[in-house]
Coordinates of C-alpha atoms in Angstrom, one line a residue:
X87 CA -15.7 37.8 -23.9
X88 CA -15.7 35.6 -20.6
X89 CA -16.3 37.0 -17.0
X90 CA -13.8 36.8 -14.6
X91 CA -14.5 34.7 -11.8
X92 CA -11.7 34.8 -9.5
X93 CA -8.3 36.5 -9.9
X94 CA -5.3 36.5 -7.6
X95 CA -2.5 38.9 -7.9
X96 CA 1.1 39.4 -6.1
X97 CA 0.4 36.4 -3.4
X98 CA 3.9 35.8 -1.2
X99 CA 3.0 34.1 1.7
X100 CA 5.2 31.5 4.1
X101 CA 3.4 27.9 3.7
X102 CA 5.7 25.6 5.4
X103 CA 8.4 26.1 7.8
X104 CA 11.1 26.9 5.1
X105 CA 8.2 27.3 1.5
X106 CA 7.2 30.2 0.5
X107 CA 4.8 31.3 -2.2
X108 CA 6.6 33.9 -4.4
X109 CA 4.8 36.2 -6.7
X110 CA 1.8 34.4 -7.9
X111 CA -0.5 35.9 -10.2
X112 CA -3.9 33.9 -11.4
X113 CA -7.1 34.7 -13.0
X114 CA -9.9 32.1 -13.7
X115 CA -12.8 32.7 -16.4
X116 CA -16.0 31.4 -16.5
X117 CA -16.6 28.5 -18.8
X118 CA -12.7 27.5 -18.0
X119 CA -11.3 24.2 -16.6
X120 CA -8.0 25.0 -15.4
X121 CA -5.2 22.4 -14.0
X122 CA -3.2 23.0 -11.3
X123 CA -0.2 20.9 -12.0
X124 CA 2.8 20.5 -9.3
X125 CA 5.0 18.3 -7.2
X126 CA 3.7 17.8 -3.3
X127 CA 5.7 20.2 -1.9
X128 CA 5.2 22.7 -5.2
X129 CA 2.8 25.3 -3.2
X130 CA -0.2 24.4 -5.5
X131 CA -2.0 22.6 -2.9
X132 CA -1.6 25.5 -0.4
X133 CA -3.0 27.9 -3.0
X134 CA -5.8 25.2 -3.4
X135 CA -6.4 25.5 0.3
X136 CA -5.9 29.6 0.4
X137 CA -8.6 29.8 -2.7
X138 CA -11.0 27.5 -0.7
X139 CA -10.7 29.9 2.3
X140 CA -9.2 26.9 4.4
X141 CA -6.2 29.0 5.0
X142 CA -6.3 30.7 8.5
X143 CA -3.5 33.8 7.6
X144 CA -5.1 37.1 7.4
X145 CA -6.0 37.5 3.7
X146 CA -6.2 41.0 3.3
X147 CA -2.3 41.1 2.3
X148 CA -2.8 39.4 -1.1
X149 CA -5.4 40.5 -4.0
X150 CA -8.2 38.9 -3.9
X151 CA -11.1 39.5 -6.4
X152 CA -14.0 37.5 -6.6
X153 CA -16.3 38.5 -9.7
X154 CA -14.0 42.0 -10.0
X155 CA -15.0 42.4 -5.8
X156 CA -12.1 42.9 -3.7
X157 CA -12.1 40.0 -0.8
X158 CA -10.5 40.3 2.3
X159 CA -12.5 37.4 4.8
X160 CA -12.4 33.8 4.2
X161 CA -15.8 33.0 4.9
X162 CA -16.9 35.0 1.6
X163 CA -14.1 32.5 0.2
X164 CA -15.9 29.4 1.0
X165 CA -19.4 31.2 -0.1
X166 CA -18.2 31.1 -3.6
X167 CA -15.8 28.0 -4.1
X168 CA -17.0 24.4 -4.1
X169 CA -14.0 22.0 -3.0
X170 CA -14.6 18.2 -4.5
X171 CA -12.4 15.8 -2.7
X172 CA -13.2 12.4 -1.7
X173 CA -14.4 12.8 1.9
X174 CA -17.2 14.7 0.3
X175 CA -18.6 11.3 -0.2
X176 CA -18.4 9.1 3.4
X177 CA -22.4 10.1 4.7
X178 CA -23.2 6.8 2.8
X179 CA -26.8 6.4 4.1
X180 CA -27.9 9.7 3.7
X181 CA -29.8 10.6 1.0
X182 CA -29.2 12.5 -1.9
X183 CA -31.8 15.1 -1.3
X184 CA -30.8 15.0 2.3
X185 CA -26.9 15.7 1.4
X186 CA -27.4 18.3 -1.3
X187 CA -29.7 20.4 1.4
X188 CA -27.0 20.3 3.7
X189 CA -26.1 23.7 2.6
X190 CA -26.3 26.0 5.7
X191 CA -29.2 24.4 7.1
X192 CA -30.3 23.2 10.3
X193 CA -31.8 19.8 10.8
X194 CA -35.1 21.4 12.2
X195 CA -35.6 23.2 8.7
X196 CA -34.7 19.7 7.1
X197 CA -37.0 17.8 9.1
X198 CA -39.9 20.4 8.5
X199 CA -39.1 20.5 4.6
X200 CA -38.1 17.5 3.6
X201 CA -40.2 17.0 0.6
X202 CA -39.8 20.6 -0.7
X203 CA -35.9 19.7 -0.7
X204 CA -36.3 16.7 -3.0
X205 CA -38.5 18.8 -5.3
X206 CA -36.0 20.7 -5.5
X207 CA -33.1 18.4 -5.6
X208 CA -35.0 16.8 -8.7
X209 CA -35.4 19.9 -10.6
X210 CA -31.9 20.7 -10.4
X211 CA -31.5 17.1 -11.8
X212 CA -34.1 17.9 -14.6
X213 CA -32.7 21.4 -15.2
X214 CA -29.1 19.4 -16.6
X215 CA -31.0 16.3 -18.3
X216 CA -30.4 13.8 -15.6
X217 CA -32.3 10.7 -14.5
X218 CA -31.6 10.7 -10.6
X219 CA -34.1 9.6 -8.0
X220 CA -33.7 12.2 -4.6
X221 CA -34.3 9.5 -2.2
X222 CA -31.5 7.3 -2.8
X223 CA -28.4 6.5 -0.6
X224 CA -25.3 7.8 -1.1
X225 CA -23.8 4.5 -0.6
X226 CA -25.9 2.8 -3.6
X227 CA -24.2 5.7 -5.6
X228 CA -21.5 4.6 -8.4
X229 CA -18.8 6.5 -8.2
X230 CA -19.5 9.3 -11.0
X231 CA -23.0 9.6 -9.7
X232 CA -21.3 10.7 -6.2
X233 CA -19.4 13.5 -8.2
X234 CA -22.6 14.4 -10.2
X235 CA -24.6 14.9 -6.7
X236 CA -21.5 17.2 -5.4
X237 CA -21.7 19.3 -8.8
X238 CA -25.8 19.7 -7.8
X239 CA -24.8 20.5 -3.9
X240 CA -22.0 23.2 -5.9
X241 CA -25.1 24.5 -8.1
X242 CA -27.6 24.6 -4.6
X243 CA -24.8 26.7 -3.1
X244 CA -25.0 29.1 -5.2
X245 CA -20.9 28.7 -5.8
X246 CA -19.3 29.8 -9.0
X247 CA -15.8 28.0 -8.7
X248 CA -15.3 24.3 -8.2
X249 CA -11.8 22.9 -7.4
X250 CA -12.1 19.1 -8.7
X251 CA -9.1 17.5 -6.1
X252 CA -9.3 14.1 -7.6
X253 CA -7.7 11.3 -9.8
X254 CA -11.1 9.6 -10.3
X255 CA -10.0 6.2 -8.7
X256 CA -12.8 3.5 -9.0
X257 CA -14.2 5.4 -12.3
X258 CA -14.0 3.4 -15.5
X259 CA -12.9 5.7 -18.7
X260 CA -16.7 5.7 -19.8
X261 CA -17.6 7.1 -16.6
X262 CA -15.2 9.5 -16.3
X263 CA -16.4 11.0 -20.0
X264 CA -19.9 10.9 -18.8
X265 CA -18.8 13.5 -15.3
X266 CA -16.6 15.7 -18.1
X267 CA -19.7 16.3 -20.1
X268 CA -21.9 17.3 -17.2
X269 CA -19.3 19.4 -15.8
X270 CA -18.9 21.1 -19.1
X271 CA -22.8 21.2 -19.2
X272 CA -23.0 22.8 -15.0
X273 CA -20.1 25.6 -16.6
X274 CA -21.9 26.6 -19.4
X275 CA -25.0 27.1 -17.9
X276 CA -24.6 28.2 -14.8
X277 CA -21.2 30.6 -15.6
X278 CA -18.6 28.7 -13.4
X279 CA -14.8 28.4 -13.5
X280 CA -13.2 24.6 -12.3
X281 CA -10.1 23.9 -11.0
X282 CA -8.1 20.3 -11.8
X283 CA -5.7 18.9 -9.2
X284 CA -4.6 16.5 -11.5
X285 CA -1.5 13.7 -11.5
X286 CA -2.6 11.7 -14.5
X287 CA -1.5 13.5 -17.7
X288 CA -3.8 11.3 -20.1
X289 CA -6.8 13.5 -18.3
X290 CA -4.6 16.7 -18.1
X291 CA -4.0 16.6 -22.0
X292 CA -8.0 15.4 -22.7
X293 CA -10.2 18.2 -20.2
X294 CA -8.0 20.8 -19.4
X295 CA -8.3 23.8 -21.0
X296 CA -5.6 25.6 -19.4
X297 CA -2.4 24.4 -17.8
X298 CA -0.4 26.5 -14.5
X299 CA 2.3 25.2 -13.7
X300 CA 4.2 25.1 -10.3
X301 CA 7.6 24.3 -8.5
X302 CA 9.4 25.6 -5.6
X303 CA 6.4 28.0 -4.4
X304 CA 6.7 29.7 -7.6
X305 CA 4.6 29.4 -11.0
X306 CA 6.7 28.8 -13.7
X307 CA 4.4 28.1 -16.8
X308 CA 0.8 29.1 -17.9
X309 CA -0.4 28.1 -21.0
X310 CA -3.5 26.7 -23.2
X311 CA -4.1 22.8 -23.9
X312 CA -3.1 22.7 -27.7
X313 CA 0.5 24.0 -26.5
X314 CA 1.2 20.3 -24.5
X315 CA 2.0 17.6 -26.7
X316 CA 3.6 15.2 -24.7
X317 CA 4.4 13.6 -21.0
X318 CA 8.2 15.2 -21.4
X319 CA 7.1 18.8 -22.1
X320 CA 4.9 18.4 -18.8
X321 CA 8.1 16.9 -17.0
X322 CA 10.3 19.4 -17.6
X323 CA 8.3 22.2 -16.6
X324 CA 7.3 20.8 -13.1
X325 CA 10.6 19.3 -12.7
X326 CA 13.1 21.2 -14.4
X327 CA 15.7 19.7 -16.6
X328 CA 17.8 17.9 -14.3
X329 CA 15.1 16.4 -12.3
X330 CA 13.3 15.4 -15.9
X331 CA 16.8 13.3 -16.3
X332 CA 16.5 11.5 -13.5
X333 CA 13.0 10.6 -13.9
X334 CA 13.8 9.5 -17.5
X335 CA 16.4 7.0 -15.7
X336 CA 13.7 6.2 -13.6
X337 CA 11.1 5.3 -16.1
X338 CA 13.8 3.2 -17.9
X339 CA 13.2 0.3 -15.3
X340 CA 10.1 0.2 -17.3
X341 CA 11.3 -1.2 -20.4
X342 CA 12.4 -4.7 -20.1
X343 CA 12.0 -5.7 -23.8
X344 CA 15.3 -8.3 -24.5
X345 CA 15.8 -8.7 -21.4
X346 CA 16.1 -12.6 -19.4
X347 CA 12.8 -12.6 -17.5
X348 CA 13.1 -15.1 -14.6
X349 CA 9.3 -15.7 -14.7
X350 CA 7.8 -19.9 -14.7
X351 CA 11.3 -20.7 -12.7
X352 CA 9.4 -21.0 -9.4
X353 CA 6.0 -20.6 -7.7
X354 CA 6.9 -18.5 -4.5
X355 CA 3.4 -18.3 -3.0
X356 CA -0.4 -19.4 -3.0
X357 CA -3.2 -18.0 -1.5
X358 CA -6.2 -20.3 -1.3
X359 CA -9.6 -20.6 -1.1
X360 CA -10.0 -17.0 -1.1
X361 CA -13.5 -15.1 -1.3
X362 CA -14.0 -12.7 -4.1
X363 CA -16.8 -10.1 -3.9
X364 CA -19.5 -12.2 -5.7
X365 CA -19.1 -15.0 -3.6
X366 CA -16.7 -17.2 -5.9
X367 CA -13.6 -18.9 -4.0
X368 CA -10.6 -18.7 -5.7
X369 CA -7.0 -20.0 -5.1
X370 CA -3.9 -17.8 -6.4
X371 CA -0.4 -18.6 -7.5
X372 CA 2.3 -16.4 -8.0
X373 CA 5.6 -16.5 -9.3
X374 CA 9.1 -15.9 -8.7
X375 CA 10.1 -12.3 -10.7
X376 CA 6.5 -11.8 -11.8
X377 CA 4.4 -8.3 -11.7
X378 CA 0.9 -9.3 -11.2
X379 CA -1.7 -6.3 -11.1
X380 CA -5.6 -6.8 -9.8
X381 CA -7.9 -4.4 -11.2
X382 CA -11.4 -4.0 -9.1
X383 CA -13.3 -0.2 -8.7
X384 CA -15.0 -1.7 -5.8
X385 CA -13.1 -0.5 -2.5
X386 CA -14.3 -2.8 -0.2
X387 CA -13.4 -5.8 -2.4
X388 CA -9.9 -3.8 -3.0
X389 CA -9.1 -3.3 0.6
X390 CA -10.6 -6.9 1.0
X391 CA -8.0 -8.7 -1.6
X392 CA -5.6 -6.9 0.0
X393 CA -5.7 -7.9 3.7
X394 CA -5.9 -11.6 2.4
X395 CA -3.2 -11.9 0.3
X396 CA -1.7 -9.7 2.5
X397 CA -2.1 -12.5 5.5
X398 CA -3.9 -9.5 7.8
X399 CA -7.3 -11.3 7.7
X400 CA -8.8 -14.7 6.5
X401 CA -11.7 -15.8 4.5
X402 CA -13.1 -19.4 5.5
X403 CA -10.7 -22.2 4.9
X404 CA -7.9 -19.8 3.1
X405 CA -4.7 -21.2 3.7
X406 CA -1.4 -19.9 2.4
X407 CA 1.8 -21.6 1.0
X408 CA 5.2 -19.6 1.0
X409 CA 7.8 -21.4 -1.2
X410 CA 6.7 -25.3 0.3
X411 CA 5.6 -24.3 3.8
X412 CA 1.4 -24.1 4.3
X413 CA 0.4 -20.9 6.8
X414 CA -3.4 -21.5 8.4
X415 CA -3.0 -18.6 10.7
X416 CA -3.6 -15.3 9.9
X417 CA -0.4 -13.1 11.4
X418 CA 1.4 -10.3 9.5
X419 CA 4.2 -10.5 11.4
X420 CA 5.1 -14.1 10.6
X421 CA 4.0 -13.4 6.7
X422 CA 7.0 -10.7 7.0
X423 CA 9.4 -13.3 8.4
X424 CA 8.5 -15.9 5.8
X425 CA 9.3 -12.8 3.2
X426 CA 6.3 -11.7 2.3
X427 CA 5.8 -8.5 3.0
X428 CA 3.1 -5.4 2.6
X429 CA 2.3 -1.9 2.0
X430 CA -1.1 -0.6 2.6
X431 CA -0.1 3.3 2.1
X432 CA 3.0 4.2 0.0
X433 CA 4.1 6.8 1.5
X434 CA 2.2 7.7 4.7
X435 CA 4.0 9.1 7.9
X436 CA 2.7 5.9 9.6
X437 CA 5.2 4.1 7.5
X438 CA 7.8 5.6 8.9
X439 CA 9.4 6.4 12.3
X440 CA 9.1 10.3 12.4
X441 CA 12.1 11.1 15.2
X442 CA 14.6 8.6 13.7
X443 CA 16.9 9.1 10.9
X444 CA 16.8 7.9 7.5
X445 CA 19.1 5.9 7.7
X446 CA 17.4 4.0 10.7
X447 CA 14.3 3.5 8.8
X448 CA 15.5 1.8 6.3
X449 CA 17.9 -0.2 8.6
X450 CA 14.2 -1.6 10.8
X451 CA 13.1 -4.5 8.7
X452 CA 16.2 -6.1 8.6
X453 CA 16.6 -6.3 12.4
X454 CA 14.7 -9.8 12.7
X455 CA 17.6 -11.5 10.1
X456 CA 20.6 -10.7 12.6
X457 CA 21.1 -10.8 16.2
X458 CA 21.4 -7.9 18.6
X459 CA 25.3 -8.7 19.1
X460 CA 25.7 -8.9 15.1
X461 CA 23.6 -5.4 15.3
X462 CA 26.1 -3.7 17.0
X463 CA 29.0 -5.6 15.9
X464 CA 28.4 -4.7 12.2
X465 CA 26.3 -1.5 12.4
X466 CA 28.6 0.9 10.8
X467 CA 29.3 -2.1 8.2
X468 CA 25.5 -2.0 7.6
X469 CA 25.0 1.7 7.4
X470 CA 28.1 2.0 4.5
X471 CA 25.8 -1.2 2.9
X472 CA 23.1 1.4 2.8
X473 CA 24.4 4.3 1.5
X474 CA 26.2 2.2 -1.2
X475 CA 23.0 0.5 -2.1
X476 CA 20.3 3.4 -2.1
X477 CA 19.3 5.0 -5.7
X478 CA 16.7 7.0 -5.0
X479 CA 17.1 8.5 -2.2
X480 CA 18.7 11.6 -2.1
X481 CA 17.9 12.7 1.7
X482 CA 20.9 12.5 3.9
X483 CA 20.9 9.0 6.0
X484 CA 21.5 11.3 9.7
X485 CA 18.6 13.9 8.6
X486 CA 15.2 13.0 10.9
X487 CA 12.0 11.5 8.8
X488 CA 10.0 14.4 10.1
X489 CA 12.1 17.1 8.3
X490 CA 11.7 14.7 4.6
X491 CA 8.8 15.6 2.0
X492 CA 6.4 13.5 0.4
X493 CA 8.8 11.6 -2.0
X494 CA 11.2 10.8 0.6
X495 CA 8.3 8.9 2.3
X496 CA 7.8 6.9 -0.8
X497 CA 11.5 6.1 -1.3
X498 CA 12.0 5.6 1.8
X499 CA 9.0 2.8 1.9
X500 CA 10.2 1.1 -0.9
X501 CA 13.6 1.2 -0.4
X502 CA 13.4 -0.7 3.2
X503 CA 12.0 -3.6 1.4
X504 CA 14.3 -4.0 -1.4
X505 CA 16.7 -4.1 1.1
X506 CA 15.2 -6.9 2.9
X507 CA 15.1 -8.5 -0.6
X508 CA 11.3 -10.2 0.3
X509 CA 10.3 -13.0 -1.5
X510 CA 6.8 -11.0 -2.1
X511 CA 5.4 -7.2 -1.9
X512 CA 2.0 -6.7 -2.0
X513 CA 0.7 -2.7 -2.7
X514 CA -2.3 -1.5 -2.4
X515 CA -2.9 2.0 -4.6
X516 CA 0.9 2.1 -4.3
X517 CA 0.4 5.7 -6.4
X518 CA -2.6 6.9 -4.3
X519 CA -0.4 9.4 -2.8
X520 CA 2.1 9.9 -4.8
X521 CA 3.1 13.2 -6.9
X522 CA 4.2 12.6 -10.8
X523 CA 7.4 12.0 -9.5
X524 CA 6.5 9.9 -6.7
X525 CA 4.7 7.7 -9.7
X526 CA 8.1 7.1 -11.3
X527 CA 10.1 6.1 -8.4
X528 CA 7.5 3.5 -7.6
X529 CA 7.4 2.2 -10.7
X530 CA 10.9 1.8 -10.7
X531 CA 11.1 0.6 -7.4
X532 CA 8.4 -2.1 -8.9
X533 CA 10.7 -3.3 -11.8
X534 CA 13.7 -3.8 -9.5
X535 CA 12.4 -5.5 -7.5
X536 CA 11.2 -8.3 -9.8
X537 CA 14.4 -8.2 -11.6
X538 CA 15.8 -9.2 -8.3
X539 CA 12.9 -12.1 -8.3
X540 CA 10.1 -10.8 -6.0
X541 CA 6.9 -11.9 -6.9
X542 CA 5.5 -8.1 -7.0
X543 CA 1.0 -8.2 -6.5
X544 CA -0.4 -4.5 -7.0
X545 CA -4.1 -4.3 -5.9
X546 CA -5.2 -0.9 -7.9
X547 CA -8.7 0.5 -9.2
X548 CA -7.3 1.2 -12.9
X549 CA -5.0 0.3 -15.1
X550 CA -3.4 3.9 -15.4
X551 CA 0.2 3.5 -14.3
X552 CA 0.6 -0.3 -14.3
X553 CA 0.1 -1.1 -17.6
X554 CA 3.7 -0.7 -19.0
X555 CA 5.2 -2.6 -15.3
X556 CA 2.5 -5.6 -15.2
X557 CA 3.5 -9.2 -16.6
X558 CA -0.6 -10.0 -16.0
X559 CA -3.4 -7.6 -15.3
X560 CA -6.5 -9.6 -13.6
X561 CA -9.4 -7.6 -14.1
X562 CA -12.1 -8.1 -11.5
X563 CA -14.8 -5.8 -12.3

């Protein structure tokens, strides 16, 4: 029979100014992998927090039982649960030995035993079958290597529960079997529990052993793995049924088999002479209506495409051309003018202005088409325009940004744009913070959009979610 590592029982606790966690009851086993599946403002990231100890509310109110011990302190908490996230990863020229024996230690003792750590760092390495040299850089680290020296840190710890909080962007599918297995390998042997925070559902359905559910602060399914058998039994539990309907019309954008496609009319831009990451120059053409997705796990070569294409930034000699008129200069704001227009994270506060309304928001880009006297002439005209326009949106156009959640942020981005109708939109990781919901309206958004004739450029590290809304998929790796 399995130990239990960690079980939680009758948690109620206020997470947000008007969320509340109601009842929740969880127990993890050793040798478990367990997802934690929920929309952004479901609670499950707040009971990620409160299991990592991150959560500064007195404790002692819920049951806590770590290994069958009643816990009442958080630093006990963070004793005994590893949290993987990708900040874990930015000390790029430290070494490996020198990160994993960051582990309540001073830099004195480091200094003085700096050899006995990599001995030890190697053995752990050894101990699990794996060929890594102690010495190296983080930074020279692939990206599954980084998670395999944070499961060594978790083992040097001494921790017995690992929340994973990751979609594994820049991992190819090989890579991401090869970090299962060792996980798998770090459970068994060492006796731990791990925790998924998951969005993708083609890794939910292939690691997980165990599925919670969550929505509205409440869990409102457990079950094992072999009880899932497709993406609309996973919808309707985190979104209910009438939520799962409007997703469905969501993800219909996606099919556009029989349909006119617009695509070869008309060029609409060209980027040229651009740099790519091995040194090769390159000049781009893109077309009226067409979905065009760039596939590269390197992030500096990601962010790189991006802020050319994106006009923020110039390789040597790139020059642009928006419908017949050549651009030297690189200037965002003049790129946004000429219609082509930019998002570098869907759904960030900093998209948005946090003390206007909706309804303002969505009303900013616009502002440089009509005059100040037309502004105030027509506003009310322009306000009804928006309201009859907007799909997904379901905030009220007076409520204030700051009061919205996570996929108001992401409608709210998109939204703008389609109604500036750009000639271009250029994303970059457009689902990096989305929810499974989130994923949909973007998609969505996507499809419009080059129905309408945008030329639509997504800049992503795999080809999860843009396979069934690209026209071409450029794969730079």
């Amino acid at each position: 029979m399995k130990k239990e590592l960690l079980r939680i029982t009758n948690l109620n606790c206020q997470y947000k100014t008007v969320k509340y966690m109601v009842g929740i009851n969880i127990c993890l086993l050793e040798d478990e992998c367990v997802g934690f599946l929920g929309l952004s403002d479901s609670g499950k990231d707040f009971l990620i927090d409160f299991i990592c100890g991150d959560v500064e509310e007195d404790i002692r109110s819920a049951h806590f039982y770590l290994e069958g011990r009643r816990i009442t302190g958080n630093e006990e908490i963070k004793r005994t649960v590893y949290h993987m996230k990708e900040s874990n990863f930015v000390l790029d020229q430290w070494t490996v030995a020198e990160y994993i024996g960051l582990v309540g230690e001073g830099w004195l003792w480091m200094d003085r035993q700096q050899k006995a750590q990599m001995n030890k760092t190697e053995a752990y390495f050894r101990d699990l079958g794996l060929d890594m040299d102690s010495t190296r850089k983080l930074g020279n680290l692939s990206e599954m290597e980084k998670r395999i020296v944070d499961l060594v840190k978790m083992i040097s710890r001494g921790s017995k529960i690992i929340i994973i909080d990751d979609d594994f962007e820049g991992m190819p599918p090989q890579d991401i079997e090869e970090f299962n297995r060792v996980l798998r390998l770090v459970m068994k042997k060492y006796r731990m529990a791990a925790v998924l925070n998951l969005r993708s559902s083609r890794l939910m359905m292939k690691y997980l052993d165990r599925y919670i559910f969550f929505r509205d602060g409440r869990i409102t399914k457990k079950c094992r793995r072999g009880l899932i058998h497709s993406d609309e039994q996973i919808d309707i539990f985190l979104l209910g049924k009438t939520r799962t309907t409007r997703k469905k019309e969501l993800d219909a954008f996606t099919y556009r088999e029989n349909e006119e496609h617009i695509i070869g009319q008309e060029c609409v831009y060209r980027v040229c002479n651009l740099e790519l990451e091995n040194g090769e120059q390159v000049s781009l053409s893109f077309e009226k209506g067409k979905v065009t997705t760039f596939l590269s796990l390197n992030d500096t070569e990601r962010e790189h495409l991006f802020d050319v294409l994106s006009g923020r930034t110039r390789d040597h000699g790139t020059y642009w051309i928006i419908g017949k008129k050549r651009i030297d200069a690189d200037n965002v704001s003049r790129f946004v003018k000429c219609g082509v227009v930019s998002i570098k994270q869907l759904g960030s506060r900093e998209e948005a202005f946090s003390n206007m309304s909706v309804g303002e928001n969505l009303l900013l880009p616009s502002l440089c088409k009509i005059t100040s006297a037309d502004y105030i002439m027509f506003a009310r005209q322009i306000q009804k325009t928006i309201n009859s326009n907007k799909e997904n949106l379901t905030a009220d156009m007076s409520a204030l940004m700051k009061d919205m959640e996570l996929n108001d942020y992401v409608a709210l981005s998109m939204e703008r744009w389609y109604l500036y109708n750009p000639r271009v939109l250029i994303l970059l990781d457009p689902f990096d913070q989305c929810d499974f919901y989130g994923i949909s309206i973007v998609k969505s958004y996507i499809i419009k959009l080059s129905k309408r004739g945008t030329a639509v450029i997504i800049i992503k590290s795999r080809e999860e979610f843009v396979a069934d809304i690209s026209d071409e998929i450029i794969n730079l790796n």
